[in-house]
Amino acid sequence: MIAVCITTYNHAPFIAQAIESVQAQVCNEPVRIYVGDDASTDGTETVCHRLAAQDDRIVYIRRPKNVGLVHNTIDLYRRIQADGAEYIAMLDGDDYWCDVHKLQIETDYLRTHPEVGFVHTAEQGQRDEPIPQGDLSTRYDLWGARHSNCTVLFRTELLRDDELTALLAEAFPVLDYPLYGLFTQRTRFAFLPTPTAVWRNHESVSQPTSFSAFRRYKKERIRMWRWLDKQYPGRFHFCRKRAILWYLWQNFYFLFAQTKKKLYLCSRF
């Protein structure tokens, strides 16, 4: 079985398209859709209840209070593990899949490549750039594996309860970066160039629009890299000097982009 893990919070304009893009999949494997709603306040619950009532493959979990992205995702993972799914495909509630064969393409690849446990594809409109393959530890730094989470599918057996518990204790703002970093220690990664998903680039935990939130997130990115390096010394090559230079560049680029945007808006009047 393939479990599709969808975390959502205040995605009322998008969540139906996300779920329906999973329902449209043409796949030989049975599919179950797990939707974790982190106490949305904007009508997301109404949309999810309507779709779940129409499709018994949808497991809708509504959090009584907001628990955050990491807690929400890990709870879904543990439910998926208990239900015995072989694969987990990731899809955030504000993204969607644009290829009805996405799940079949990825599971076919994993079935014919037992040494690979993690596969991801291109996203729609992705620039033509080299994507790392195989053993990513030595290249998994501040940028991670250069994946879009909405394109990812991995073997459920890669999840380890002690690591999930440790990640909860660390209280990182996102889960994909450190978790997939841990995966690099016990499996190979594969990239398939087929565009299968659409990632919406708008305000989110990993795409903050305020400068203060942006700086906090970039500091957390550095903390995640340092944490991975401590888990497996000599594998992730944390470098304090490089981290500082990266942080300063990120701040400069953010302020430059914001200034450029303001100048453009002023020029229209």
Coordinates of C-alpha atoms in Angstrom, one line a residue:
M1 CA 0.0 0.0 0.0
I2 CA 1.1 3.6 -0.7
A3 CA 0.2 6.1 2.0
V4 CA 0.0 9.7 0.9
C5 CA 0.9 12.0 3.8
I6 CA -0.8 15.4 3.5
T7 CA -0.3 18.0 6.2
T8 CA -2.5 21.1 6.1
Y9 CA -3.1 24.3 8.0
N10 CA -5.4 27.0 6.6
H11 CA -5.2 25.7 3.1
A12 CA -8.9 26.2 2.2
P13 CA -8.3 27.6 -1.3
F14 CA -5.9 24.7 -2.1
I15 CA -6.6 21.5 -0.2
A16 CA -9.3 20.2 -2.5
Q17 CA -6.9 20.4 -5.5
A18 CA -4.3 18.6 -3.5
I19 CA -6.5 15.7 -2.5
E20 CA -8.2 15.4 -5.9
S21 CA -4.8 15.2 -7.5
V22 CA -4.1 12.1 -5.4
Q23 CA -7.6 10.6 -6.2
A24 CA -6.8 11.0 -9.9
Q25 CA -3.7 8.8 -9.7
V26 CA -3.6 5.8 -12.1
C27 CA -1.7 3.2 -10.0
N28 CA -1.6 -0.5 -9.6
E29 CA -0.9 -0.2 -5.9
P30 CA -3.7 0.5 -3.3
V31 CA -3.6 4.1 -2.1
R32 CA -4.7 5.5 1.2
I33 CA -4.7 9.3 1.8
Y34 CA -3.8 10.6 5.3
V35 CA -4.8 14.2 5.9
G36 CA -3.5 15.9 9.1
D37 CA -5.4 19.2 9.7
D38 CA -3.5 21.2 12.3
A39 CA -6.5 23.0 13.7
S40 CA -7.3 25.1 10.6
T41 CA -9.6 28.1 11.1
D42 CA -10.4 29.0 7.5
G43 CA -12.7 26.3 6.2
T44 CA -10.2 23.6 5.5
E45 CA -12.1 21.3 7.8
T46 CA -15.3 21.7 5.8
V47 CA -13.6 20.8 2.6
C48 CA -11.8 17.8 4.1
H49 CA -15.0 16.4 5.7
R50 CA -16.8 16.7 2.4
L51 CA -14.1 14.8 0.4
A52 CA -13.6 12.2 3.2
A53 CA -17.3 11.5 3.2
Q54 CA -17.1 10.7 -0.6
D55 CA -14.0 8.5 -0.5
D56 CA -13.2 5.9 2.1
R57 CA -9.5 6.0 1.2
I58 CA -9.2 9.3 3.0
V59 CA -8.2 9.2 6.6
Y60 CA -8.9 12.7 8.0
I61 CA -7.4 13.7 11.3
R62 CA -8.4 17.0 12.8
R63 CA -6.1 18.3 15.6
P64 CA -8.1 19.8 18.5
K65 CA -5.3 22.4 18.8
N66 CA -2.4 23.6 16.7
V67 CA 0.6 21.3 17.3
G68 CA 2.9 22.5 14.6
L69 CA 4.2 20.9 11.3
V70 CA 6.6 18.4 12.9
H71 CA 4.2 17.0 15.4
N72 CA 1.5 16.8 12.8
T73 CA 3.6 14.9 10.3
I74 CA 5.2 12.5 12.8
D75 CA 1.7 11.5 14.1
L76 CA 0.7 10.7 10.5
Y77 CA 3.9 8.7 10.0
R78 CA 3.1 6.6 13.1
R79 CA -0.4 6.0 12.0
I80 CA 0.8 5.0 8.5
Q81 CA 3.4 2.6 10.1
A82 CA 0.7 1.0 12.2
D83 CA -1.4 0.4 9.1
G84 CA 1.4 -1.4 7.4
A85 CA 2.0 0.9 4.3
E86 CA 5.0 0.0 2.3
Y87 CA 5.6 3.4 0.8
I88 CA 5.0 7.0 1.9
A89 CA 4.4 9.8 -0.6
M90 CA 4.6 13.4 0.6
L91 CA 2.2 16.2 -0.4
D92 CA 1.7 19.5 1.4
G93 CA -1.9 20.8 1.5
D94 CA -1.1 23.8 -0.7
D95 CA 0.6 21.8 -3.5
Y96 CA -0.7 19.3 -6.0
W97 CA 0.4 16.6 -8.4
C98 CA 0.2 17.3 -12.2
D99 CA 1.0 13.8 -13.5
V100 CA -1.6 11.1 -12.9
H101 CA 1.1 8.5 -13.1
K102 CA 3.4 10.0 -10.4
L103 CA 2.9 7.2 -7.8
Q104 CA 3.2 4.4 -10.4
I105 CA 6.4 5.9 -11.8
E106 CA 8.1 6.2 -8.4
T107 CA 7.0 2.8 -7.0
D108 CA 8.0 1.0 -10.3
Y109 CA 11.5 2.6 -9.8
L110 CA 11.8 1.4 -6.2
R111 CA 10.6 -2.1 -7.1
T112 CA 13.3 -2.4 -9.7
H113 CA 16.1 -0.7 -7.6
P114 CA 16.1 -2.3 -4.2
E115 CA 19.2 -0.4 -3.2
V116 CA 17.2 2.9 -3.5
G117 CA 14.8 3.9 -0.7
F118 CA 14.1 7.5 -1.5
V119 CA 13.0 8.8 -4.9
H120 CA 11.9 12.3 -6.0
T121 CA 11.0 13.9 -9.3
A122 CA 11.1 17.2 -11.0
E123 CA 8.5 19.8 -10.2
Q124 CA 6.6 21.6 -12.9
G125 CA 8.7 24.5 -14.3
Q126 CA 11.9 23.3 -12.5
R127 CA 15.1 24.8 -13.9
D128 CA 17.4 22.4 -15.7
E129 CA 20.1 21.8 -13.1
P130 CA 22.1 18.8 -11.9
I131 CA 20.3 16.9 -9.1
P132 CA 22.5 14.8 -6.7
Q133 CA 22.1 11.1 -6.8
G134 CA 23.1 8.1 -4.7
D135 CA 25.0 8.7 -1.4
L136 CA 24.1 12.3 -0.5
S137 CA 25.8 12.6 2.9
T138 CA 28.9 14.5 1.7
R139 CA 26.6 16.9 -0.3
Y140 CA 23.8 17.3 2.2
D141 CA 24.5 20.7 3.7
L142 CA 22.5 23.9 4.0
W143 CA 20.6 23.1 0.8
G144 CA 19.6 19.5 1.7
A145 CA 19.1 17.2 -1.3
R146 CA 17.5 19.9 -3.4
H147 CA 14.2 18.1 -3.4
S148 CA 10.7 19.5 -3.4
N149 CA 8.7 17.7 -0.7
C150 CA 5.7 17.4 -2.9
T151 CA 7.7 15.1 -5.3
V152 CA 9.0 12.7 -2.7
L153 CA 8.2 9.0 -2.1
F154 CA 10.2 6.7 0.2
R155 CA 10.1 3.3 1.8
T156 CA 8.3 3.3 5.2
E157 CA 10.9 1.0 6.6
L158 CA 13.3 4.0 6.6
L159 CA 11.4 5.6 9.5
R160 CA 12.8 4.8 13.0
D161 CA 10.9 5.6 16.1
D162 CA 13.9 6.7 18.1
E163 CA 14.8 9.2 15.4
L164 CA 11.2 10.5 15.2
T165 CA 11.2 11.0 19.0
A166 CA 14.6 12.8 18.8
L167 CA 13.3 15.1 16.1
L168 CA 10.3 16.0 18.2
A169 CA 12.6 16.9 21.1
E170 CA 14.7 19.1 18.9
A171 CA 11.6 21.2 18.0
F172 CA 12.8 22.0 14.5
P173 CA 10.4 24.2 12.4
V174 CA 10.4 21.6 9.5
L175 CA 10.9 17.9 9.3
D176 CA 11.9 17.1 5.8
Y177 CA 15.5 18.5 6.0
P178 CA 16.7 16.7 9.1
L179 CA 14.7 13.5 8.5
Y180 CA 15.9 13.0 4.9
G181 CA 19.4 13.8 6.1
L182 CA 19.1 10.8 8.4
F183 CA 17.8 8.7 5.5
T184 CA 21.1 9.3 3.6
Q185 CA 22.9 7.1 6.2
R186 CA 21.0 4.0 5.2
T187 CA 19.8 4.3 1.7
R188 CA 20.5 5.7 -1.7
F189 CA 18.6 8.6 -3.3
A190 CA 17.3 8.7 -6.9
F191 CA 16.0 11.6 -8.9
L192 CA 13.6 11.1 -11.9
P193 CA 13.5 14.1 -14.3
T194 CA 9.7 13.7 -15.0
P195 CA 7.7 16.8 -13.7
T196 CA 5.0 15.4 -11.5
A197 CA 4.1 18.1 -9.0
V198 CA 3.4 21.8 -8.5
W199 CA 5.0 23.6 -5.6
R200 CA 3.3 26.9 -4.6
N201 CA 5.9 29.4 -3.6
H202 CA 4.1 31.6 -1.1
E203 CA 4.3 32.3 2.6
S204 CA 4.9 29.2 4.7
V205 CA 7.1 27.9 7.5
S206 CA 10.0 27.5 5.1
Q207 CA 9.1 30.6 3.0
P208 CA 8.6 33.4 5.5
T209 CA 7.9 36.9 4.2
S210 CA 8.9 39.0 7.3
F211 CA 12.6 39.6 7.8
S212 CA 12.5 38.5 11.5
A213 CA 10.8 35.2 10.6
F214 CA 13.2 34.8 7.7
R215 CA 16.3 35.2 9.9
R216 CA 14.8 32.8 12.5
Y217 CA 14.3 30.1 9.9
K218 CA 17.8 30.5 8.4
K219 CA 19.3 30.1 11.9
E220 CA 17.2 26.9 12.3
R221 CA 18.5 25.6 9.0
I222 CA 22.1 26.0 10.3
R223 CA 21.1 24.3 13.6
M224 CA 19.6 21.4 11.6
W225 CA 22.9 20.9 9.7
R226 CA 24.9 21.1 12.9
W227 CA 22.6 18.5 14.5
L228 CA 22.9 16.1 11.6
D229 CA 26.7 16.4 11.8
K230 CA 26.6 15.5 15.5
Q231 CA 24.6 12.4 14.8
Y232 CA 27.1 11.1 12.2
P233 CA 30.5 12.8 12.8
G234 CA 32.5 13.2 9.6
R235 CA 29.6 12.6 7.3
F236 CA 27.8 16.0 7.0
H237 CA 30.9 18.3 7.3
F238 CA 29.4 21.1 9.3
C239 CA 31.5 24.3 8.9
R240 CA 30.8 27.3 11.1
K241 CA 32.5 29.8 8.8
R242 CA 30.6 28.5 5.8
A243 CA 27.3 28.7 7.8
I244 CA 27.9 32.3 8.8
L245 CA 28.8 33.4 5.3
W246 CA 25.7 31.6 4.0
Y247 CA 23.5 33.3 6.6
L248 CA 24.8 36.7 5.8
W249 CA 24.3 36.2 2.1
Q250 CA 20.7 35.0 2.7
N251 CA 19.9 38.1 4.7
F252 CA 21.4 40.4 2.0
Y253 CA 19.5 38.6 -0.7
F254 CA 16.2 38.8 1.2
L255 CA 16.6 42.6 1.8
F256 CA 17.7 43.2 -1.8
A257 CA 14.6 41.3 -3.1
Q258 CA 12.3 43.2 -0.8
T259 CA 13.8 46.6 -1.8
K260 CA 13.5 45.7 -5.5
K261 CA 9.9 44.7 -5.0
K262 CA 9.1 48.0 -3.2
L263 CA 10.8 50.0 -6.0
Y264 CA 8.8 48.2 -8.6
L265 CA 5.5 48.9 -6.8
C266 CA 6.4 52.6 -6.4
S267 CA 7.2 52.9 -10.1
R268 CA 3.7 51.9 -11.0
F269 CA 2.2 55.0 -9.4

